[in-house]
């Protein structure tokens, strides 16, 4: 029987031991990688969205080059795939999926959520996107066209959603607090609450 | 099997929108993948290709990061970065 | 040389997975379909080679827009799919 059929927990232990013995990846290095990965979270993307809502120059930069916009806020992007930003407009909504695997803008949103990696999300997003949005209770207003972005190759995509109408005068920090993970993938729409 | 856009058998399957926290196992596998990529031991495309090569029955039985672990190990074995014998010696004693 | 935005393109109706081991980033549902080129996203190492640790030449990557209900025969008029497709998968549609 192939060693690949071993119990996963045991196989991981064996792999870690061999990688450490060969000097490829030691326990401290793995722990450090986990720590730096854990620092990326939807709060990073939310900061970018809130700044774009309040600062037209940043908004222009973010739409032109998401990677540089993220770096300008101190978000580490070196060695990561380029970040593209999809601008929602009153008549145009975007939804991001990766039908081939689970490509996700991890630098600005963190680990992909369970639903994003699920077979049903990946299958339905491109074929029945409006039905899929109902899973989140999201109904697009009449007249809004939907563009589904299949993240198939070398870019990673996030959505710059519309700023809710009832947020006039809000600070950047208060705006960032209402932006959720799903708002930046397009399954939900930011709410002023 | 991995190319899931519009695949009919999933069209009526509800999406589990609840949060699922990652386990220590998940994060370790994820971190190892990143380190192997950064050190150019194996690319993300090699990972994807190896995931796509998992037989369908196993694919649906394994969790997301179990698939990654299997694909990483399979790729490293195939490239000769490590050997089956080295892994067997390193398997915890209580493993079958 | 890269293709200009607005160019009408067809994705090759090619199925290399039938011929043997391969790794392709062109989803099945756009193969053989026509769309409109939106933007050249840059040049990237060909994943079809990277997956096998072969030398991978740079290939142009494009964002291509497709009519969503046109592909599936269902959906809302005006909805679209935007997909990253490598240049070697595209043919220019001559009017």
Short mmCIF file of C-alpha atoms in Angstrom, two decimals:
data_model
loop_
_atom_site.label_atom_id
_atom_site.label_comp_id
_atom_site.label_asym_id
_atom_site.label_seq_id
_atom_site.Cartn_x
_atom_site.Cartn_y
_atom_site.Cartn_z
CA UNK A 1 0.00 0.00 0.00
CA UNK A 2 1.30 3.45 -0.91
CA UNK A 3 2.39 5.69 1.93
CA UNK A 4 -0.06 8.23 0.46
CA UNK A 5 -2.89 6.11 1.84
CA UNK A 6 -1.66 6.61 5.41
CA UNK A 7 -3.87 8.48 7.84
CA UNK A 8 -3.55 12.21 7.08
CA UNK A 9 -2.40 13.23 10.56
CA UNK A 10 0.35 10.59 10.47
CA UNK A 11 1.32 11.47 6.91
CA UNK A 12 1.66 15.13 7.87
CA UNK A 13 3.86 14.20 10.83
CA UNK A 14 6.06 12.10 8.55
CA UNK A 15 6.27 14.81 5.91
CA UNK A 16 7.20 17.42 8.52
CA UNK A 17 9.93 15.15 9.91
CA UNK A 18 11.44 14.47 6.48
CA UNK A 19 11.28 18.12 5.37
CA UNK A 20 12.97 19.17 8.63
CA UNK A 21 15.67 16.48 8.33
CA UNK A 22 16.46 17.62 4.80
CA UNK A 23 16.63 21.27 5.83
CA UNK A 24 13.75 22.21 3.52
CA UNK A 25 11.27 23.41 6.18
CA UNK A 26 11.71 23.24 9.94
CA UNK A 27 9.09 23.58 12.67
CA UNK A 28 9.96 27.21 13.48
CA UNK A 29 9.74 28.15 9.83
CA UNK A 30 6.33 26.52 9.50
CA UNK A 31 5.10 28.24 12.66
CA UNK A 32 6.38 31.58 11.34
CA UNK A 33 4.62 31.06 8.02
CA UNK A 34 1.36 30.32 9.84
CA UNK A 35 1.76 33.51 11.90
CA UNK A 36 2.31 35.69 8.84
CA UNK A 37 -0.56 34.03 6.98
CA UNK A 38 -2.86 34.62 9.95
CA UNK A 39 -2.12 38.35 9.75
CA UNK A 40 -3.98 38.62 6.45
CA UNK A 41 -7.72 38.96 7.04
CA UNK A 42 -10.79 40.65 5.56
CA UNK A 43 -9.91 43.65 7.73
CA UNK A 44 -7.12 44.44 5.25
CA UNK A 45 -9.46 44.50 2.27
CA UNK A 46 -12.03 46.46 4.30
CA UNK A 47 -9.42 49.17 4.97
CA UNK A 48 -8.80 49.45 1.24
CA UNK A 49 -12.53 49.68 0.46
CA UNK A 50 -13.15 52.33 3.12
CA UNK A 51 -10.22 54.41 1.90
CA UNK A 52 -11.43 54.12 -1.70
CA UNK A 53 -14.86 55.34 -0.57
CA UNK A 54 -13.37 58.48 0.98
CA UNK A 55 -10.24 59.23 -1.06
CA UNK A 56 -10.68 59.61 -4.85
CA UNK A 57 -6.93 59.43 -5.54
CA UNK A 58 -6.65 56.14 -3.66
CA UNK A 59 -9.72 54.84 -5.45
CA UNK A 60 -8.11 55.58 -8.81
CA UNK A 61 -4.89 53.86 -7.76
CA UNK A 62 -6.78 50.83 -6.44
CA UNK A 63 -8.68 50.37 -9.71
CA UNK A 64 -5.51 50.89 -11.76
CA UNK A 65 -3.21 48.65 -9.69
CA UNK A 66 -4.60 46.81 -6.67
CA UNK A 67 -1.17 45.53 -5.66
CA UNK A 68 0.32 49.03 -5.37
CA UNK A 69 -2.77 50.29 -3.56
CA UNK A 70 -2.48 47.47 -1.00
CA UNK A 71 1.25 48.08 -0.57
CA UNK A 72 0.62 51.77 0.02
CA UNK A 73 -1.40 50.74 3.10
CA UNK A 74 1.41 48.50 4.33
CA UNK A 75 -0.17 45.20 3.22
CA UNK A 76 2.61 42.76 2.19
CA UNK A 77 2.23 41.81 -1.50
CA UNK A 78 5.78 40.84 -2.46
CA UNK A 79 5.96 37.54 -4.31
CA UNK A 80 2.17 37.26 -4.46
CA UNK A 81 -0.03 37.24 -7.56
CA UNK A 82 -1.15 40.65 -8.87
CA UNK A 83 -4.35 41.98 -7.27
CA UNK A 84 -7.08 43.23 -9.58
CA UNK A 85 -10.02 45.28 -8.29
CA UNK A 86 -13.51 45.10 -9.81
CA UNK A 87 -15.50 48.31 -9.42
CA UNK A 88 -19.21 47.92 -8.69
CA UNK A 89 -21.40 50.69 -10.11
CA UNK A 90 -25.09 51.41 -9.51
CA UNK A 91 -25.91 49.37 -12.63
CA UNK A 92 -23.10 46.77 -12.44
CA UNK A 93 -22.37 44.15 -9.76
CA UNK A 94 -19.44 41.71 -9.68
CA UNK A 95 -19.14 38.22 -8.22
CA UNK A 96 -15.81 36.37 -7.93
CA UNK A 97 -15.35 32.59 -8.17
CA UNK A 98 -12.59 30.15 -9.09
CA UNK A 99 -14.24 27.26 -10.91
CA UNK A 100 -10.95 25.37 -11.33
CA UNK A 101 -9.65 25.40 -7.77
CA UNK A 102 -9.91 28.11 -5.10
CA UNK A 103 -7.87 31.13 -6.21
CA UNK A 104 -8.67 33.88 -3.72
CA UNK A 105 -7.20 37.31 -2.92
CA UNK A 106 -5.57 35.97 0.23
CA UNK A 107 -3.22 38.91 0.74
CA UNK A 108 -6.17 41.22 1.40
CA UNK A 109 -8.90 38.79 2.59
CA UNK A 110 -6.99 35.99 4.34
CA UNK A 111 -7.74 32.29 3.97
CA UNK A 112 -10.63 31.53 1.59
CA UNK A 113 -13.84 30.68 3.46
CA UNK A 114 -15.29 27.17 3.35
CA UNK A 115 -18.12 28.12 1.00
CA UNK A 116 -15.76 29.66 -1.56
CA UNK A 117 -13.96 26.32 -1.89
CA UNK A 118 -17.15 24.24 -2.09
CA UNK A 119 -18.17 22.37 -5.24
CA UNK A 120 -21.67 23.88 -5.23
CA UNK A 121 -20.40 27.48 -5.06
CA UNK A 122 -17.89 26.84 -7.84
CA UNK A 123 -20.45 25.09 -10.05
CA UNK A 124 -23.35 27.48 -9.53
CA UNK A 125 -21.55 30.86 -9.63
CA UNK A 126 -21.04 30.83 -13.40
CA UNK A 127 -24.32 29.17 -14.42
CA UNK A 128 -26.95 30.34 -11.91
CA UNK A 129 -25.28 33.29 -10.17
CA UNK A 130 -28.51 35.05 -9.19
CA UNK A 131 -29.86 31.86 -7.64
CA UNK A 132 -26.57 31.45 -5.82
CA UNK A 133 -26.77 34.97 -4.38
CA UNK A 134 -30.11 34.05 -2.78
CA UNK A 135 -28.16 31.70 -0.47
CA UNK A 136 -27.00 34.92 1.20
CA UNK A 137 -30.36 36.62 0.76
CA UNK A 138 -28.80 38.93 -1.80
CA UNK A 139 -31.16 40.23 -4.49
CA UNK A 140 -29.76 42.71 -6.99
CA UNK A 141 -31.94 45.77 -7.64
CA UNK A 142 -33.82 45.82 -10.94
CA UNK A 143 -31.67 46.92 -13.85
CA UNK A 144 -28.38 45.82 -12.30
CA UNK A 145 -26.25 43.67 -14.60
CA UNK A 146 -24.11 40.97 -13.02
CA UNK A 147 -20.60 40.08 -14.15
CA UNK A 148 -19.21 36.82 -12.77
CA UNK A 149 -15.42 36.86 -12.69
CA UNK A 150 -13.88 33.39 -12.93
CA UNK A 151 -10.44 33.68 -11.34
CA UNK A 152 -8.79 31.04 -13.50
CA UNK A 153 -5.17 32.09 -13.86
CA UNK A 154 -2.56 34.49 -12.52
CA UNK A 155 -4.56 37.40 -11.09
CA UNK A 156 -6.47 37.53 -7.83
CA UNK A 157 -9.67 39.59 -7.80
CA UNK A 158 -11.55 41.55 -5.14
CA UNK A 159 -14.70 43.63 -5.50
CA UNK A 160 -14.87 47.32 -4.62
CA UNK A 161 -18.54 47.42 -3.57
CA UNK A 162 -20.87 50.42 -3.59
CA UNK A 163 -20.83 52.62 -0.52
CA UNK A 164 -24.20 52.39 1.26
CA UNK A 165 -26.24 55.56 0.87
CA UNK A 166 -26.80 56.10 4.60
CA UNK A 167 -23.11 56.50 5.46
CA UNK A 168 -22.56 60.18 4.59
CA UNK A 169 -19.99 61.76 6.87
CA UNK A 170 -18.76 58.46 8.34
CA UNK A 171 -15.07 58.15 9.21
CA UNK A 172 -12.85 55.72 7.32
CA UNK A 173 -12.61 53.48 10.39
CA UNK A 174 -16.39 53.39 10.83
CA UNK A 175 -16.82 52.57 7.13
CA UNK A 176 -14.18 49.82 7.27
CA UNK A 177 -16.07 48.18 10.14
CA UNK A 178 -19.15 47.51 7.99
CA UNK A 179 -17.27 45.89 5.06
CA UNK A 180 -17.47 42.09 5.25
CA UNK A 181 -15.57 39.32 3.51
CA UNK A 182 -18.55 38.47 1.32
CA UNK A 183 -18.96 42.11 0.22
CA UNK A 184 -15.50 41.97 -1.37
CA UNK A 185 -16.29 38.73 -3.26
CA UNK A 186 -19.76 39.93 -4.24
CA UNK A 187 -22.04 37.44 -2.47
CA UNK A 188 -23.30 40.21 -0.19
CA UNK A 189 -23.66 43.98 -0.37
CA UNK A 190 -22.40 46.33 2.39
CA UNK A 191 -25.08 47.51 4.79
CA UNK A 192 -25.02 50.71 6.84
CA UNK A 193 -25.44 49.06 10.23
CA UNK B 1 -13.67 16.65 -11.94
CA UNK B 2 -11.95 19.82 -10.71
CA UNK B 3 -13.34 21.89 -13.62
CA UNK B 4 -16.63 22.53 -11.85
CA UNK B 5 -18.19 25.54 -13.61
CA UNK B 6 -21.87 24.78 -14.27
CA UNK B 7 -21.57 21.05 -13.53
CA UNK B 8 -25.16 19.80 -13.34
CA UNK B 9 -24.87 17.51 -10.33
CA UNK B 10 -23.99 20.46 -8.08
CA UNK B 11 -26.58 22.91 -9.39
CA UNK B 12 -29.19 21.94 -6.79
CA UNK B 13 -26.75 21.53 -3.90
CA UNK B 14 -27.10 24.22 -1.23
CA UNK B 15 -23.99 26.20 -0.29
CA UNK B 16 -22.85 25.82 3.31
CA UNK B 17 -22.38 29.51 4.12
CA UNK B 18 -21.47 28.90 7.78
CA UNK B 19 -17.94 29.74 8.89
CA UNK B 20 -15.65 26.74 9.40
CA UNK B 21 -12.52 27.50 11.41
CA UNK B 22 -9.32 26.03 10.02
CA UNK B 23 -7.63 23.39 12.18
CA UNK B 24 -3.95 23.25 13.12
CA UNK B 25 -3.61 20.50 10.52
CA UNK B 26 -5.08 22.75 7.81
CA UNK B 27 -2.79 25.66 8.64
CA UNK B 28 0.32 23.49 8.74
CA UNK B 29 -0.39 22.02 5.32
CA UNK B 30 -1.10 25.50 3.97
CA UNK B 31 2.15 26.86 5.44
CA UNK B 32 4.22 23.97 4.07
CA UNK B 33 2.77 24.60 0.61
CA UNK B 34 3.73 28.27 0.80
CA UNK B 35 7.28 27.48 1.95
CA UNK B 36 7.78 24.89 -0.81
CA UNK B 37 6.54 27.45 -3.34
CA UNK B 38 8.77 30.26 -2.06
CA UNK B 39 11.81 27.94 -2.13
CA UNK B 40 10.89 26.77 -5.62
CA UNK B 41 10.74 23.15 -4.48
CA UNK B 42 7.33 22.87 -6.12
CA UNK B 43 5.00 25.37 -7.81
CA UNK B 44 1.33 26.02 -7.17
CA UNK B 45 0.67 24.62 -10.65
CA UNK B 46 2.33 21.36 -9.69
CA UNK B 47 0.09 21.26 -6.61
CA UNK B 48 -3.01 21.82 -8.74
CA UNK B 49 -1.99 19.19 -11.25
CA UNK B 50 -1.43 16.66 -8.44
CA UNK B 51 -4.82 17.51 -6.87
CA UNK B 52 -6.45 16.99 -10.27
CA UNK B 53 -4.77 13.56 -10.45
CA UNK B 54 -6.41 12.31 -7.23
CA UNK B 55 -8.93 9.57 -8.14
CA UNK B 56 -12.51 10.85 -7.91
CA UNK B 57 -13.57 8.55 -5.06
CA UNK B 58 -10.64 9.74 -2.94
CA UNK B 59 -11.14 13.36 -3.98
CA UNK B 60 -14.62 13.56 -2.45
CA UNK B 61 -13.66 11.50 0.62
CA UNK B 62 -10.75 13.78 1.53
CA UNK B 63 -11.07 17.24 3.03
CA UNK B 64 -9.65 20.25 1.21
CA UNK B 65 -6.31 20.24 3.05
CA UNK B 66 -6.12 16.44 3.08
CA UNK B 67 -6.13 16.70 -0.71
CA UNK B 68 -3.36 19.28 -0.54
CA UNK B 69 -1.26 17.08 1.74
CA UNK B 70 -1.68 14.13 -0.56
CA UNK B 71 -0.86 16.23 -3.64
CA UNK B 72 2.21 17.82 -2.00
CA UNK B 73 3.55 14.44 -0.89
CA UNK B 74 2.81 12.85 -4.27
CA UNK B 75 4.64 15.67 -6.08
CA UNK B 76 7.69 15.55 -3.80
CA UNK B 77 7.89 11.77 -4.24
CA UNK B 78 7.58 12.04 -8.00
CA UNK B 79 10.30 14.70 -8.15
CA UNK B 80 12.61 12.68 -5.93
CA UNK B 81 12.74 15.42 -3.26
CA UNK B 82 11.96 12.64 -0.79
CA UNK B 83 11.38 8.91 -0.96
CA UNK B 84 8.64 6.56 0.14
CA UNK B 85 11.14 4.79 2.44
CA UNK B 86 12.05 8.05 4.18
CA UNK B 87 8.37 8.78 4.81
CA UNK B 88 7.68 5.26 6.12
CA UNK B 89 10.53 5.53 8.62
CA UNK B 90 9.16 8.88 9.79
CA UNK B 91 5.53 7.73 10.18
CA UNK B 92 4.51 7.81 13.87
CA UNK B 93 4.95 4.44 15.58
CA UNK B 94 1.23 3.86 16.11
CA UNK B 95 0.52 4.19 12.39
CA UNK B 96 -0.52 0.98 10.61
CA UNK C 1 2.37 41.75 -29.80
CA UNK C 2 -0.85 41.60 -27.85
CA UNK C 3 -4.45 41.62 -28.99
CA UNK C 4 -6.38 44.90 -28.67
CA UNK C 5 -9.37 45.43 -26.39
CA UNK C 6 -12.63 44.94 -28.27
CA UNK C 7 -11.24 42.14 -30.47
CA UNK C 8 -13.77 39.37 -31.05
CA UNK C 9 -12.19 36.07 -30.10
CA UNK C 10 -13.11 32.40 -30.01
CA UNK C 11 -11.66 30.06 -27.40
CA UNK C 12 -10.18 26.98 -29.06
CA UNK C 13 -12.45 23.95 -28.95
CA UNK C 14 -9.57 21.79 -27.75
CA UNK C 15 -9.64 19.03 -25.11
CA UNK C 16 -6.02 18.10 -24.29
CA UNK C 17 -7.17 16.15 -21.22
CA UNK C 18 -8.45 13.47 -23.61
CA UNK C 19 -4.96 13.05 -25.05
CA UNK C 20 -3.08 12.47 -21.81
CA UNK C 21 -1.84 14.05 -18.57
CA UNK C 22 -2.08 17.82 -18.64
CA UNK C 23 -2.98 20.86 -16.58
CA UNK C 24 -5.16 23.53 -18.18
CA UNK C 25 -6.46 26.84 -16.84
CA UNK C 26 -9.09 27.28 -19.56
CA UNK C 27 -12.47 26.22 -18.10
CA UNK C 28 -14.45 23.69 -20.10
CA UNK C 29 -17.50 25.94 -20.46
CA UNK C 30 -15.74 28.61 -22.56
CA UNK C 31 -14.05 26.25 -25.00
CA UNK C 32 -15.43 26.80 -28.48
CA UNK C 33 -17.26 29.94 -27.30
CA UNK C 34 -16.94 33.47 -28.68
CA UNK C 35 -16.27 36.49 -26.52
CA UNK C 36 -14.86 39.98 -26.51
CA UNK C 37 -11.34 40.76 -25.39
CA UNK C 38 -11.41 43.28 -22.55
CA UNK C 39 -7.78 43.76 -21.55
CA UNK C 40 -4.28 42.34 -21.78
CA UNK C 41 -3.51 41.53 -18.14
CA UNK C 42 0.20 40.90 -18.66
CA UNK C 43 2.47 38.03 -19.65
CA UNK C 44 2.78 35.03 -17.34
CA UNK C 45 4.71 31.76 -17.38
CA UNK C 46 2.57 29.10 -19.05
CA UNK C 47 0.92 27.06 -16.27
CA UNK C 48 0.62 24.08 -18.64
CA UNK C 49 4.43 23.80 -18.41
CA UNK C 50 4.82 24.95 -14.79
CA UNK C 51 2.57 22.10 -13.68
CA UNK C 52 5.14 19.63 -14.98
CA UNK C 53 8.20 21.63 -13.81
CA UNK C 54 9.17 22.22 -17.44
CA UNK C 55 10.71 25.47 -18.72
CA UNK C 56 7.67 27.75 -19.03
CA UNK C 57 7.71 30.51 -21.65
CA UNK C 58 5.78 33.72 -20.94
CA UNK C 59 2.38 33.86 -22.57
CA UNK C 60 -0.02 36.80 -22.85
CA UNK C 61 -3.02 36.58 -20.51
CA UNK C 62 -6.28 38.31 -21.39
CA UNK C 63 -9.55 39.13 -19.71
CA UNK C 64 -12.29 37.94 -22.05
CA UNK C 65 -15.98 38.77 -21.60
CA UNK C 66 -18.67 36.24 -22.56
CA UNK C 67 -22.45 36.56 -22.64
CA UNK C 68 -23.55 34.50 -19.62
CA UNK C 69 -27.01 33.35 -20.77
CA UNK C 70 -25.54 32.76 -24.23
CA UNK C 71 -23.21 30.12 -22.83
CA UNK C 72 -25.66 28.31 -20.56
CA UNK C 73 -29.00 28.85 -22.26
CA UNK C 74 -30.29 30.18 -18.93
CA UNK C 75 -29.79 33.28 -16.83
CA UNK C 76 -30.58 36.99 -17.02
CA UNK C 77 -30.11 38.98 -20.23
CA UNK C 78 -27.08 41.24 -20.03
CA UNK C 79 -25.24 39.22 -17.39
CA UNK C 80 -21.67 38.37 -18.31
CA UNK C 81 -18.74 36.11 -17.50
CA UNK C 82 -15.25 37.55 -17.31
CA UNK C 83 -12.54 34.91 -17.60
CA UNK C 84 -8.71 34.96 -17.72
CA UNK C 85 -7.65 33.14 -20.89
CA UNK C 86 -4.12 32.71 -22.25
CA UNK C 87 -3.45 33.95 -25.78
CA UNK C 88 -2.53 30.53 -27.10
CA UNK C 89 -6.11 29.45 -26.42
CA UNK C 90 -7.63 32.30 -28.47
CA UNK C 91 -8.38 32.69 -32.17
CA UNK C 92 -9.38 36.05 -33.62
CA UNK C 93 -12.86 35.90 -35.14
CA UNK C 94 -12.79 37.47 -38.58
CA UNK C 95 -16.05 39.24 -39.38
#
